[in-house]
Amino acid sequence: MGYIPNIFNFWVVIYVAIGATSCSYGLAIIGSTVGQPSFYASLGLEADPTAPGYARTANLIGAFNGVNAAGALVGSLGNAYLADKFSRKYTIQIGAATLIVGAALCAASINVAMFIVARIIAGFGIGILTCVIPMYQSEVSTPETRGFMVSMTGVCFAIGYMLSSWIGYGVYFISAGGSDSSFPWRFPIAFQAAPALLLLAGSKMLPFSPRWLMQNARYDEAHSVLKRLHTRKGEEMHEQAEKEFYQLKRQVEYDREISATTSAFEVFKTSSNRKRCMIACIMMFFNMFTGVLLIANYAVIMFTNLGLSGSTPLLLLAIWVSISLFGNIFTALYIDRWGRRVFMLTGIAGIFVSLLCETILQALFNGTDNKAGQRAAIFFIYLFICFWSSCQDASQFLYLSEIFPTQIRGQGTAVGMCAWYGAQIIILVAGPIALTEIGWKFLLVMLVPTGIYWFLIYFLFPETRQKSLEDINEAFGEVTIVHYAGASAAEEQEYHKALEAEMHVENVRAEPKV
């Protein structure tokens, strides 16, 4: 099988991924904003790191990122309710609209207080979208191509990071040319609304998630949507889509038999769900403690500490994030073939080596005149992003969206994303202060958790490659009522009978009425 079952399915997955571009752009834009002199002037901040008032600036830079992550954490919690109550589709619309409002207010800010409030609102929209987009993608994808499809979130995340850096680099020269215009920071901040506007404008055409429809007893709609999404080229009777529909319906019916209702805290009620939550929190929390967001947001400061100046730190940051696009494309192409565990274990091992070498080199050569040592340190910053983007970035969203059953997928995704944003708050608030006060020693805070994380993946994380979302239940000790992947002879016969019954119904409907 190829990477997509049909063009409509691919279009749906790509279109919702546009929202991820807004999210990553908004999370990373401060990284280039702090390189714009007009930003400091507009908000009355001290721009000179050697000046007495710069301590307040460092604190506020951390706060600008911290409140954005805090807003996103609240937004991800809101997703647990919104995605189940109002559907994945309407939740995408709510998140996009909120992000647009927050971006507009950020760009219009005239003081620090207004900018902070605007960043919270934008963060709320980001939190909703980063939860619901990969969840929606996983629910509209086929088991065989889910890795490729959900990896589009990682690809679009990389595009957002890339846009934020290159736009920031481009507008820098307006200030460098002597202009005191605030355009070099207001336009890049406002641009995070552009992908969200595009997503909102076309979201009416998106289908509802077939699993959400099934969960809400809208069986005919779910059946129709699943056939439209998953009918492969050459199929006349939608054989694979019918097989998926039958498994999903049987699983939903079974789940309802053992639990008539889903409570607000269902995600913590059983040992299998608690194991899922533990894995989700470990993955999302430790991924941030690899230091990727620290570098993405404060690479300009790190490159400056390594002896670079002017537009060069902004240029190197733009190149750094651009590499991540190719890494995420690599993940999309091969993760369904090689598996989630292979990617994550390889990535964390490479990141650990990169961080170890980076820590040693910064300890030896930061603040010195040794250009060779400083350039070597820059090399390992680039090696880091090669491993992160090709093995971890898209993988985290894919794995998080896979491991929870349909009835609690909204809650489970919210739990994992809360851990992700919780770690971001710690790192982004502490980052500029730590880099100013203790320099390279802050990298040790990233290095130790990264080493521990490899062992946690190895011993705790089950493989989910090529399995339907319902099949994955078995990896957590739960019952899969009928298997999609590796179905037994009896199960294949059951599918065959269900397909024959559906063919009979279709033939009856097609008969001319007398």
XYZ file of C-alpha atoms in Angstrom:
514
model
C 0.000 0.000 0.000
C 1.100 3.547 -0.714
C 1.188 6.424 1.706
C -2.423 7.509 1.124
C -5.644 5.527 0.510
C -7.175 8.315 -1.616
C -6.735 12.008 -2.403
C -9.623 13.166 -0.212
C -8.123 11.497 2.854
C -4.757 13.110 2.151
C -6.329 16.524 1.580
C -8.178 16.366 4.905
C -5.036 15.427 6.844
C -2.902 18.101 5.174
C -5.514 20.809 5.570
C -5.956 20.412 9.331
C -2.161 20.272 9.690
C -2.069 23.908 8.556
C -3.179 24.754 12.090
C 0.004 23.169 13.432
C 1.977 25.752 11.447
C 0.267 28.530 13.407
C 1.001 26.730 16.680
C 4.720 26.194 16.161
C 5.108 29.669 14.690
C 3.469 31.169 17.775
C 5.552 29.049 20.155
C 8.830 30.004 18.460
C 8.302 33.571 17.305
C 9.802 35.101 20.445
C 13.066 33.452 19.372
C 13.430 35.905 16.481
C 11.499 38.733 18.167
C 14.222 39.106 20.807
C 16.616 39.826 17.935
C 14.617 42.903 16.825
C 15.799 46.205 18.417
C 12.393 47.857 17.839
C 10.702 45.258 20.050
C 12.613 46.456 23.089
C 11.976 50.091 22.228
C 8.217 49.614 21.724
C 7.712 47.918 25.078
C 10.205 50.026 27.011
C 12.728 47.251 27.667
C 16.500 47.424 28.064
C 18.145 45.707 25.069
C 21.794 45.797 26.178
C 22.742 42.601 28.091
C 25.519 44.507 29.879
C 23.230 47.280 31.165
C 21.911 47.250 34.771
C 18.254 47.073 33.662
C 18.687 43.967 31.513
C 17.767 41.621 34.383
C 14.158 42.849 34.086
C 14.274 42.244 30.325
C 15.525 38.666 30.800
C 12.738 38.013 33.297
C 10.096 39.405 30.947
C 11.367 37.430 27.939
C 10.915 34.301 30.033
C 7.465 35.520 31.069
C 6.400 36.173 27.466
C 7.105 32.546 26.647
C 5.918 31.205 29.986
C 2.449 32.775 29.855
C 2.030 31.555 26.277
C 2.794 28.005 27.422
C 0.497 28.473 30.451
C -2.338 29.550 28.154
C -1.632 26.523 25.984
C -1.763 24.237 29.026
C -5.233 25.572 29.900
C -6.258 25.211 26.248
C -5.136 21.589 26.178
C -7.227 20.908 29.297
C -10.188 22.542 27.581
C -9.721 20.184 24.658
C -10.567 17.222 26.905
C -14.116 18.574 27.166
C -14.520 20.383 23.849
C -13.354 17.578 21.546
C -15.793 15.056 23.039
C -18.718 17.419 23.568
C -18.672 19.462 20.358
C -16.654 17.187 18.025
C -13.058 17.332 16.815
C -14.131 19.485 13.849
C -15.806 22.242 15.878
C -12.963 22.192 18.392
C -10.521 22.884 15.554
C -12.633 25.912 14.643
C -12.698 27.167 18.248
C -8.924 26.819 18.566
C -8.239 28.592 15.273
C -10.550 31.504 16.114
C -8.962 31.942 19.553
C -5.456 31.918 18.115
C -6.408 34.568 15.551
C -7.717 36.910 18.272
C -4.597 36.389 20.404
C -2.250 37.020 17.483
C -4.032 40.258 16.579
C -3.785 41.531 20.140
C -0.097 40.586 20.340
C 0.694 42.577 17.215
C -1.282 45.591 18.488
C 0.323 45.611 21.965
C 1.483 48.978 23.262
C 2.872 47.856 26.614
C 4.124 44.811 28.487
C 0.808 44.078 30.233
C -1.165 43.992 26.976
C 1.446 41.789 25.335
C 1.314 39.285 28.207
C -2.498 39.043 28.137
C -2.435 38.618 24.352
C 0.166 35.862 24.607
C -2.082 34.003 27.082
C -5.048 34.168 24.672
C -2.928 33.044 21.724
C -1.534 30.250 23.897
C -5.046 29.033 24.706
C -5.743 28.612 20.988
C -2.394 26.884 20.477
C -3.151 24.433 23.286
C -6.470 23.450 21.748
C -5.054 22.978 18.254
C -1.942 21.022 19.254
C -4.220 18.537 21.044
C -7.056 18.168 18.587
C -5.197 18.209 15.245
C -3.113 15.003 15.638
C -6.065 13.340 17.382
C -8.334 14.137 14.433
C -5.666 13.027 11.956
C -5.223 9.670 13.695
C -8.981 9.062 13.666
C -9.393 9.748 9.932
C -6.285 7.770 8.874
C -6.025 4.110 7.897
C -4.023 1.805 10.209
C -1.411 1.242 7.488
C -0.784 4.929 6.772
C -1.461 6.561 10.164
C 2.221 7.190 10.819
C 2.612 9.080 7.553
C -0.644 10.990 7.984
C -0.164 12.146 11.583
C 3.464 13.006 10.826
C 2.062 15.833 8.705
C 1.586 17.631 12.033
C 5.338 17.417 12.588
C 6.038 18.564 9.029
C 3.770 21.591 9.449
C 5.256 22.268 12.882
C 8.636 22.455 11.169
C 7.230 24.818 8.540
C 5.952 27.088 11.319
C 9.345 27.169 13.036
C 11.014 27.798 9.701
C 8.682 30.663 8.781
C 9.133 32.342 12.157
C 12.921 32.334 11.787
C 13.183 33.377 8.140
C 10.611 36.139 8.512
C 12.427 37.336 11.624
C 15.724 37.271 9.775
C 14.303 39.161 6.797
C 12.728 42.016 8.750
C 15.874 42.458 10.868
C 17.440 44.426 8.031
C 14.754 47.097 8.269
C 16.109 48.021 11.695
C 19.687 47.417 10.604
C 19.123 50.008 7.871
C 18.400 52.651 10.484
C 14.589 52.528 10.648
C 12.945 52.804 14.064
C 9.672 51.299 12.756
C 7.953 48.668 14.902
C 7.059 46.671 11.765
C 10.045 44.277 12.204
C 8.438 42.778 15.303
C 4.708 43.508 14.844
C 4.389 41.891 11.415
C 6.090 38.599 12.392
C 3.950 38.368 15.551
C 0.775 39.010 13.531
C 1.696 36.452 10.871
C 0.924 33.532 13.214
C -2.758 34.266 12.502
C -2.388 33.649 8.747
C -2.394 29.811 8.757
C -5.140 29.800 11.408
C -7.278 32.081 9.218
C -6.797 29.706 6.277
C -7.751 26.722 8.440
C -10.846 28.435 9.814
C -11.965 29.588 6.362
C -11.997 26.065 4.918
C -12.892 24.063 8.031
C -16.568 23.788 7.056
C -15.562 21.320 4.330
C -13.842 18.956 6.783
C -15.742 15.760 7.665
C -16.497 14.864 11.260
C -14.252 12.197 12.747
C -15.872 8.798 12.042
C -14.899 7.618 15.519
C -16.519 10.652 17.155
C -19.653 10.031 15.082
C -19.684 6.391 16.135
C -19.161 7.323 19.769
C -22.249 9.534 19.494
C -24.353 6.793 17.858
C -24.389 8.500 14.443
C -23.648 5.209 12.695
C -24.845 5.995 9.185
C -22.800 9.205 9.080
C -19.745 7.374 10.414
C -20.180 4.669 7.794
C -20.457 7.200 4.968
C -17.473 9.256 6.138
C -15.275 6.192 6.630
C -16.020 4.918 3.133
C -15.227 8.304 1.639
C -11.963 8.567 3.578
C -10.666 5.004 3.289
C -11.804 3.536 -0.011
C -8.648 2.473 -1.865
C -8.079 2.653 -5.597
C -9.550 -0.373 -7.350
C -12.002 -1.265 -4.580
C -15.591 -1.561 -5.767
C -17.229 -2.533 -2.491
C -15.090 -0.498 -0.041
C -13.705 -3.734 1.415
C -11.093 -2.276 3.758
C -13.317 0.595 4.884
C -16.093 -1.896 5.650
C -13.659 -3.989 7.662
C -12.587 -0.944 9.683
C -16.193 0.116 10.220
C -17.179 -3.326 11.444
C -14.272 -3.503 13.909
C -14.957 0.010 15.169
C -18.655 -0.645 15.666
C -18.040 -3.913 17.498
C -15.441 -2.263 19.737
C -17.697 0.704 20.562
C -20.575 -1.654 21.398
C -18.312 -3.730 23.636
C -16.925 -0.661 25.381
C -20.464 0.558 26.050
C -21.388 -2.797 27.563
C -18.619 -2.578 30.140
C -18.958 1.172 30.740
C -22.229 2.901 29.938
C -20.863 6.397 30.509
C -17.498 8.135 30.347
C -16.785 10.264 33.407
C -14.727 13.440 33.502
C -11.800 11.489 35.002
C -12.243 8.214 33.127
C -8.661 8.485 31.907
C -7.378 7.723 35.445
C -9.885 5.030 36.468
C -8.310 1.793 35.207
C -4.775 0.488 35.442
C -4.471 0.330 31.643
C -5.563 3.963 31.294
C -3.211 5.048 34.062
C -0.371 3.284 32.235
C -1.288 5.178 29.072
C -1.285 8.459 31.012
C 2.090 7.659 32.541
C 3.616 6.925 29.118
C 2.038 10.056 27.614
C 3.343 12.287 30.418
C 6.823 10.752 30.341
C 7.071 11.184 26.575
C 5.815 14.757 26.345
C 7.577 16.046 29.486
C 10.950 14.469 28.756
C 10.830 15.495 25.095
C 10.816 19.130 26.197
C 13.665 18.430 28.618
C 15.873 17.403 25.726
C 16.237 21.183 25.297
C 14.715 21.540 21.832
C 12.478 24.455 22.750
C 15.272 26.076 24.743
C 17.402 26.169 21.588
C 14.498 27.133 19.302
C 13.607 30.151 21.448
C 17.022 31.190 22.768
C 19.438 30.106 20.053
C 20.078 33.780 19.303
C 21.389 34.186 22.866
C 23.402 30.951 22.612
C 24.991 31.924 19.296
C 25.814 35.366 20.698
C 27.515 33.719 23.684
C 29.567 31.719 21.164
C 31.031 34.895 19.707
C 28.603 35.721 16.875
C 26.914 39.091 16.370
C 24.695 41.193 14.077
C 22.325 39.250 11.824
C 24.411 36.062 11.950
C 22.666 34.508 15.013
C 19.278 35.055 13.339
C 20.554 33.502 10.106
C 21.924 30.444 11.897
C 18.646 30.023 13.766
C 16.710 30.167 10.473
C 18.955 27.496 8.939
C 18.700 25.404 12.116
C 14.899 25.273 12.072
C 14.825 24.725 8.303
C 16.688 21.445 8.790
C 13.763 20.230 10.904
C 11.449 20.254 7.871
C 13.514 17.587 6.100
C 13.801 15.555 9.297
C 10.025 15.476 9.745
C 9.522 14.460 6.126
C 11.939 11.571 6.754
C 9.806 10.498 9.732
C 6.617 10.629 7.655
C 8.109 8.430 4.952
C 9.613 5.707 7.126
C 7.938 5.523 10.544
C 5.211 3.150 9.333
C 7.942 0.898 7.934
C 10.427 0.874 10.835
C 8.203 1.520 13.830
C 7.773 4.104 16.564
C 10.221 2.594 19.066
C 13.109 2.481 16.569
C 12.665 6.162 15.807
C 12.342 7.295 19.410
C 15.226 5.217 20.769
C 17.556 6.273 17.948
C 16.575 9.919 18.334
C 17.117 10.118 22.072
C 20.490 8.363 21.822
C 21.650 10.860 19.177
C 20.283 13.827 21.132
C 22.092 12.684 24.279
C 25.433 12.477 22.459
C 24.853 15.892 20.879
C 23.972 17.473 24.232
C 26.953 15.868 25.958
C 29.412 17.225 23.384
C 27.676 20.612 23.364
C 27.910 20.902 27.149
C 31.616 20.073 27.166
C 32.429 22.498 24.337
C 30.434 25.374 25.820
C 32.088 24.783 29.188
C 35.508 25.016 27.557
C 35.039 27.767 24.971
C 32.183 30.099 25.937
C 33.571 33.583 26.504
C 36.974 32.717 25.013
C 38.685 33.666 21.749
C 38.925 30.048 20.591
C 36.997 30.204 17.317
C 37.521 26.541 16.464
C 36.018 25.402 19.774
C 33.066 27.758 19.386
C 32.390 26.562 15.834
C 32.477 22.965 17.057
C 29.841 23.881 19.644
C 27.676 25.309 16.865
C 28.084 22.048 14.902
C 26.594 20.006 17.757
C 23.643 22.382 18.019
C 22.978 21.464 14.383
C 23.556 17.746 14.971
C 20.975 17.967 17.756
C 18.230 19.196 15.392
C 19.029 16.448 12.882
C 18.243 13.768 15.466
C 15.315 15.650 17.018
C 13.492 16.403 13.783
C 14.019 13.050 12.104
C 13.149 10.894 15.124
C 11.233 12.768 17.832
C 9.259 15.722 16.516
C 6.477 14.073 14.517
C 6.781 10.814 16.477
C 5.571 12.379 19.724
C 2.294 13.660 18.236
C 1.719 10.383 16.424
C 2.305 8.168 19.453
C 0.227 10.366 21.780
C -2.718 10.257 19.388
C -2.545 6.443 19.070
C -2.352 5.008 22.561
C -5.717 6.091 24.003
C -9.047 4.408 23.110
C -11.699 6.449 21.305
C -13.905 7.214 24.300
C -11.063 8.888 26.248
C -8.784 10.035 23.438
C -9.658 13.675 24.116
C -8.880 13.331 27.820
C -5.708 11.337 27.274
C -4.307 13.695 24.663
C -5.021 16.599 27.016
C -3.099 14.903 29.832
C -0.052 14.371 27.613
C -0.122 17.904 26.235
C -0.436 19.328 29.770
C 2.837 17.589 30.612
C 4.338 19.014 27.397
C 3.319 22.560 28.212
C 4.182 22.174 31.887
C 7.755 21.361 30.903
C 7.736 24.296 28.488
C 6.750 26.701 31.259
C 9.686 25.547 33.371
C 12.218 25.713 30.546
C 11.057 28.882 28.825
C 10.705 30.913 32.013
C 14.017 29.723 33.422
C 15.862 29.717 30.069
C 16.839 33.369 29.526
C 17.632 33.848 33.204
C 19.683 30.644 33.406
C 21.574 31.358 30.189
C 22.439 34.807 31.564
C 23.353 33.677 35.093
C 24.872 30.173 34.763
C 25.440 29.844 30.994
C 26.413 26.359 29.790
C 25.606 24.719 33.143
C 21.923 24.948 32.264
C 22.556 22.321 29.566
C 23.171 19.792 32.346
C 19.512 20.186 33.292
C 18.700 18.883 29.803
C 21.406 16.219 29.613
C 20.519 14.111 32.660
C 16.771 13.702 31.929
C 17.574 12.844 28.306
C 19.769 9.946 29.420
C 17.056 8.638 31.755
C 14.416 9.006 29.053
C 16.093 6.463 26.744
C 15.658 3.696 29.325
C 12.054 4.678 29.999
C 11.230 4.348 26.295
C 13.001 0.999 26.052
C 11.209 -0.602 29.016
C 7.769 1.055 28.950
C 6.720 2.033 25.424
C 4.909 -0.656 23.334
C 5.115 -0.694 19.532
C 1.975 0.511 17.671
C 3.081 0.248 14.029
C 0.539 -1.019 11.456
C -2.196 -1.553 14.061
C -5.654 -0.037 14.055
C -6.474 2.280 16.957
C -8.707 -0.476 18.328
C -5.978 -3.153 18.002
C -3.643 -1.047 20.156
C -5.885 -1.664 23.196
C -4.314 -5.115 23.493
C -0.857 -3.628 24.157
C -2.290 -2.185 27.384
C -3.951 -5.371 28.597
C -7.440 -4.655 27.270
C -9.748 -6.668 25.022
C -9.818 -6.096 21.269
C -13.165 -7.572 20.353
C -12.139 -8.313 16.751
C -8.704 -7.709 15.231
C -7.950 -5.679 12.126
C -4.214 -6.474 11.889
C -3.372 -10.163 12.238
C -7.019 -11.232 12.251
C -7.608 -14.939 12.849
C -9.398 -17.181 10.335
C -12.581 -16.923 12.400
C -12.317 -13.135 12.492
C -11.728 -12.956 8.738
C -14.845 -15.064 8.262
C -16.726 -12.659 10.519
C -15.557 -9.740 8.383
C -16.558 -11.604 5.229
C -20.092 -12.150 6.518
C -20.378 -8.484 7.509
C -19.239 -7.410 4.012
C -21.744 -9.785 2.385
C -24.507 -8.325 4.544
C -23.525 -4.797 3.556
C -23.426 -5.778 -0.129
C -26.939 -7.168 0.215
C -28.154 -3.902 1.763
C -26.508 -1.885 -1.025
C -28.121 -4.095 -3.682
C -31.553 -3.675 -2.107
C -31.120 0.080 -2.060
C -30.038 0.047 -5.710
C -33.056 -1.951 -6.914
C -35.556 0.175 -8.828
C -38.727 0.863 -6.924
C -41.910 -0.362 -8.531
